[in-house]
Backbone as JSON, one array per atom type, in Angstrom:
{
  "sequence": "XXXXXXXXXXXXXXXXXXXXXXXXXXXXXXXXXXXXXXXXXXXXXXXXXXXXXXXXXXXXXXXXXXXXXXXXXXXXXXXXXXXXXXXXXXXXXXXXXXXXXXXXXXXXXXXXXXXXXXXX",
  "N": [[79.7, 93.47, 101.09], [80.16, 93.98, 98.36], [79.58, 96.67, 98.26], [81.72, 97.78, 99.62], [83.87, 97.34, 97.88], [83.08, 98.96, 95.76], [83.24, 101.46, 97.02], [85.96, 101.55, 97.61], [87.07, 101.61, 95.02], [86.04, 104.02, 94.24], [87.5, 105.78, 95.69], [86.69, 106.59, 98.23], [86.26, 107.86, 101.57], [86.86, 105.69, 104.29], [85.45, 105.97, 106.63], [83.25, 107.87, 106.58], [82.36, 107.66, 103.99], [82.05, 109.74, 102.24], [84.04, 111.8, 101.83], [87.27, 112.06, 100.15], [90.11, 109.91, 99.83], [92.52, 110.19, 98.39], [94.02, 113.01, 96.76], [93.67, 113.24, 94.05], [90.93, 112.85, 91.91], [90.36, 110.68, 90.26], [91.55, 107.52, 90.6], [92.58, 105.72, 88.83], [93.98, 106.42, 86.39], [96.51, 107.94, 86.78], [99.71, 109.45, 86.89], [102.73, 109.08, 88.62], [103.73, 109.48, 92.11], [101.25, 108.92, 94.58], [99.21, 111.52, 96.0], [98.1, 111.92, 99.09], [95.28, 112.91, 101.06], [95.55, 114.29, 104.3], [93.57, 114.32, 106.23], [90.07, 113.47, 106.15], [87.96, 115.4, 104.15], [85.33, 115.67, 104.78], [84.56, 114.36, 107.25], [86.77, 114.6, 108.87], [88.38, 112.4, 109.42], [91.36, 110.76, 110.22], [93.72, 109.56, 107.99], [96.31, 108.36, 107.98], [97.28, 106.56, 110.53], [99.52, 106.32, 112.22], [103.09, 106.97, 112.18], [104.6, 105.27, 109.51], [102.45, 103.69, 108.94], [101.55, 102.81, 106.45], [103.39, 100.92, 105.64], [102.66, 98.24, 105.65], [100.98, 98.21, 103.49], [102.66, 97.9, 101.41], [103.08, 95.18, 101.17], [100.59, 94.36, 100.3], [100.6, 95.67, 97.85], [102.71, 94.3, 96.63], [101.55, 91.74, 96.4], [99.44, 92.35, 94.62], [100.95, 93.08, 92.38], [102.35, 90.71, 91.77], [100.17, 89.04, 91.2], [99.16, 90.35, 88.92], [101.33, 90.02, 87.22], [101.4, 87.21, 86.92], [98.86, 86.8, 85.8], [99.2, 88.21, 83.42], [101.19, 86.65, 82.2], [99.78, 84.22, 81.86], [97.79, 85.01, 80.06], [99.36, 86.0, 77.93], [100.8, 83.75, 77.09], [99.25, 82.3, 75.32], [99.63, 83.46, 72.88], [102.05, 82.7, 71.92], [104.15, 80.1, 70.62], [105.95, 78.43, 72.0], [106.37, 76.96, 75.29], [107.49, 78.59, 77.35], [108.31, 81.49, 76.27], [110.86, 83.83, 75.84], [110.15, 86.33, 75.04], [107.92, 87.03, 76.39], [108.62, 88.14, 78.81], [109.35, 90.99, 78.55], [106.78, 91.93, 78.0], [105.37, 91.36, 80.35], [106.85, 93.02, 82.05], [106.23, 95.57, 81.04], [103.48, 95.71, 81.6], [103.55, 95.58, 84.42], [105.02, 97.92, 85.08], [103.35, 99.85, 83.97], [101.05, 99.57, 85.52], [101.89, 100.29, 88.05], [101.52, 102.8, 89.4], [98.74, 102.84, 89.79], [98.53, 100.53, 91.38], [99.81, 101.31, 93.76], [98.03, 103.21, 94.79], [95.67, 101.66, 95.0], [96.51, 99.62, 96.78], [96.97, 101.06, 99.13], [94.41, 102.04, 99.66], [93.06, 99.59, 100.03], [94.43, 98.75, 102.31], [93.71, 100.69, 104.21], [90.96, 100.19, 104.35], [90.98, 97.56, 105.28], [91.66, 97.84, 107.94], [89.67, 99.32, 108.99], [87.29, 100.46, 111.37], [84.78, 98.39, 111.89], [82.74, 98.14, 113.69], [81.04, 100.21, 114.11]],
  "CA": [[81.03, 93.3, 100.53], [80.27, 94.65, 97.06], [79.59, 98.11, 98.46], [83.08, 98.16, 100.02], [84.68, 97.37, 96.66], [82.69, 100.17, 95.03], [83.78, 102.63, 97.72], [87.41, 101.53, 97.43], [87.36, 102.04, 93.66], [85.64, 105.43, 94.12], [88.42, 106.59, 96.48], [85.9, 107.17, 99.3], [86.71, 107.76, 102.95], [86.28, 104.48, 104.89], [84.66, 106.31, 107.82], [81.96, 108.5, 106.25], [82.06, 107.32, 102.59], [81.76, 110.98, 101.52], [85.28, 112.45, 101.43], [88.19, 111.3, 99.31], [91.39, 109.57, 100.45], [93.57, 110.79, 97.58], [93.69, 114.33, 96.23], [93.2, 113.02, 92.7], [89.57, 112.29, 91.89], [90.4, 109.41, 89.55], [92.74, 106.78, 91.03], [92.95, 104.74, 87.83], [94.9, 106.86, 85.35], [97.37, 109.02, 87.24], [101.12, 109.1, 86.83], [103.47, 109.65, 89.73], [103.4, 108.99, 93.45], [99.96, 109.47, 94.98], [99.15, 112.56, 97.01], [96.97, 111.62, 99.96], [94.81, 113.89, 102.02], [95.87, 113.88, 105.67], [92.28, 114.11, 106.88], [88.9, 113.49, 105.29], [87.39, 116.75, 104.07], [83.94, 115.65, 105.25], [84.41, 113.96, 108.66], [88.06, 114.81, 109.54], [88.99, 111.11, 109.76], [92.79, 110.76, 109.89], [93.99, 108.37, 107.2], [97.54, 107.71, 108.44], [97.11, 106.44, 111.99], [100.81, 106.48, 112.89], [104.19, 106.93, 111.2], [104.85, 103.93, 108.99], [101.18, 102.95, 108.86], [101.36, 102.22, 105.13], [104.4, 99.9, 105.3], [101.93, 97.01, 105.36], [100.38, 98.31, 102.16], [103.66, 97.44, 100.43], [102.84, 93.75, 100.97], [99.4, 94.28, 99.45], [101.07, 96.09, 96.53], [103.49, 93.18, 96.09], [100.59, 90.71, 96.0], [98.77, 92.81, 93.4], [101.91, 93.05, 91.28], [102.57, 89.31, 91.42], [98.94, 88.54, 90.55], [99.1, 90.91, 87.58], [102.38, 89.37, 86.43], [100.96, 85.84, 86.6], [97.74, 86.91, 84.85], [99.76, 88.61, 82.12], [101.85, 85.48, 81.62], [98.76, 83.25, 81.43], [97.14, 85.54, 78.85], [100.34, 86.15, 76.84], [101.33, 82.47, 76.6], [98.43, 81.81, 74.22], [100.06, 84.1, 71.65], [103.37, 82.18, 71.58], [104.11, 78.66, 70.39], [106.72, 77.72, 73.02], [105.79, 77.02, 76.63], [107.95, 79.83, 77.95], [109.06, 82.28, 75.31], [111.46, 84.96, 76.54], [109.5, 87.57, 74.63], [106.84, 87.32, 77.34], [109.17, 88.92, 79.92], [109.11, 92.43, 78.39], [105.34, 92.21, 78.07], [105.05, 91.39, 81.78], [107.48, 94.21, 82.62], [105.46, 96.76, 80.63], [102.23, 95.71, 82.37], [103.86, 95.9, 85.82], [105.39, 99.34, 85.18], [102.16, 100.64, 83.65], [100.08, 99.46, 86.6], [102.52, 100.59, 89.34], [100.88, 103.95, 90.05], [97.42, 102.38, 90.23], [98.71, 99.56, 92.46], [100.12, 102.03, 94.99], [96.78, 103.78, 95.3], [94.75, 100.59, 95.38], [96.99, 98.92, 97.96], [96.74, 101.92, 100.29], [92.97, 102.02, 99.94], [92.75, 98.28, 100.62], [95.01, 98.71, 103.66], [92.86, 101.51, 105.08], [89.68, 99.51, 104.53], [91.17, 96.35, 106.08], [91.75, 98.19, 109.35], [88.56, 100.21, 109.34], [86.49, 100.0, 112.51], [83.49, 97.97, 111.35], [81.77, 97.98, 114.77], [80.23, 101.43, 114.25]],
  "C": [[81.17, 94.06, 99.21], [80.26, 96.17, 97.22], [80.97, 98.59, 98.86], [83.99, 98.26, 98.81], [84.35, 98.62, 95.85], [83.26, 101.42, 95.69], [85.3, 102.7, 97.61], [87.76, 102.07, 96.05], [86.94, 103.49, 93.41], [86.51, 106.34, 94.98], [87.71, 107.26, 97.65], [86.54, 106.95, 100.66], [86.08, 106.51, 103.58], [85.36, 104.78, 106.07], [83.29, 106.85, 107.44], [81.48, 108.2, 104.83], [81.7, 108.55, 101.76], [83.03, 111.64, 100.98], [86.14, 111.53, 100.59], [89.51, 111.08, 100.04], [92.53, 110.25, 99.7], [93.09, 112.11, 97.0], [93.19, 114.23, 94.8], [91.81, 112.4, 92.75], [89.55, 110.89, 91.29], [91.67, 108.67, 89.96], [93.27, 105.85, 89.94], [94.06, 105.21, 86.9], [95.68, 108.09, 85.78], [98.81, 108.54, 87.2], [101.81, 109.78, 88.0], [103.0, 109.09, 91.06], [102.12, 109.66, 93.93], [100.1, 110.55, 96.06], [97.88, 112.32, 97.83], [96.57, 112.84, 100.76], [95.19, 113.39, 103.41], [94.59, 113.52, 106.42], [91.18, 114.11, 105.83], [88.31, 114.9, 105.31], [85.98, 116.81, 104.64], [83.84, 115.37, 106.75], [85.69, 114.12, 109.48], [88.69, 113.52, 110.06], [90.45, 111.13, 109.33], [93.14, 109.45, 109.19], [95.25, 107.64, 107.65], [97.54, 107.71, 109.96], [98.39, 106.75, 112.76], [101.89, 106.5, 111.83], [104.47, 105.49, 110.78], [103.61, 103.09, 108.84], [101.04, 102.22, 107.53], [102.48, 101.27, 104.72], [103.73, 98.57, 104.97], [101.29, 97.02, 104.0], [101.37, 97.88, 101.09], [103.47, 95.94, 100.15], [101.6, 93.53, 100.1], [99.78, 94.64, 98.01], [101.86, 94.96, 95.87], [102.56, 92.07, 95.61], [99.84, 91.09, 94.73], [99.69, 92.7, 92.19], [102.19, 91.62, 90.83], [101.36, 88.73, 90.7], [98.82, 89.08, 89.13], [100.16, 90.3, 86.67], [101.98, 87.97, 86.0], [99.81, 85.88, 85.58], [98.23, 87.31, 83.46], [100.45, 87.45, 81.44], [100.82, 84.49, 81.08], [98.08, 83.72, 80.15], [98.12, 85.56, 77.67], [100.82, 84.81, 76.29], [100.51, 81.89, 75.45], [98.85, 82.39, 72.88], [101.43, 83.62, 71.19], [103.31, 80.66, 71.48], [104.86, 77.87, 71.46], [106.07, 77.89, 74.39], [106.2, 78.29, 77.35], [108.86, 80.54, 76.97], [109.59, 83.51, 76.03], [110.87, 86.3, 76.12], [108.34, 87.94, 75.53], [107.34, 88.24, 78.46], [109.01, 90.43, 79.72], [107.63, 92.82, 78.45], [104.91, 92.31, 79.53], [105.62, 92.65, 82.42], [106.7, 95.47, 82.26], [104.16, 96.84, 81.41], [102.49, 96.11, 83.81], [104.2, 97.38, 85.98], [104.18, 100.23, 84.91], [101.18, 100.67, 84.82], [100.63, 99.9, 87.96], [101.82, 101.73, 90.08], [99.49, 103.58, 90.57], [97.54, 101.43, 91.41], [99.02, 100.23, 93.79], [98.84, 102.58, 95.61], [95.83, 102.7, 95.79], [95.21, 99.88, 96.64], [96.8, 99.76, 99.22], [95.26, 101.97, 100.66], [92.55, 100.7, 100.57], [93.25, 98.2, 102.05], [94.16, 99.52, 104.63], [91.55, 100.79, 105.37], [89.82, 98.22, 105.34], [91.17, 96.66, 107.57], [90.72, 99.23, 109.76], [87.82, 99.62, 110.52], [85.09, 99.67, 112.03], [82.42, 97.84, 112.43], [80.87, 99.18, 114.92], [78.84, 101.23, 113.71]]
}
């Protein structure tokens, strides 16, 4: 299990673990919509199985965004005296917008790895 997380965070191909899913080497600090490779450069594994394959990754992205919003609220509430201070909302918004590009990449990688053929 821990090796899968390491390969996901390294942007490795789920089939051969050698090639890269995204054209960018670093998935953490990139701005803009991700540019995916169509095939793995090492084993020619096709990443998008069918048109609309990554629609399910939007649900993973939504879950990541909600979890980050809740975590931001829990951390930020310790810095304010009231239970729910409206000044927390912009803080949550900044975190969500800042993490959006990373979340898109991570959700697609998680989606590919969820439907990887593990019987090989």
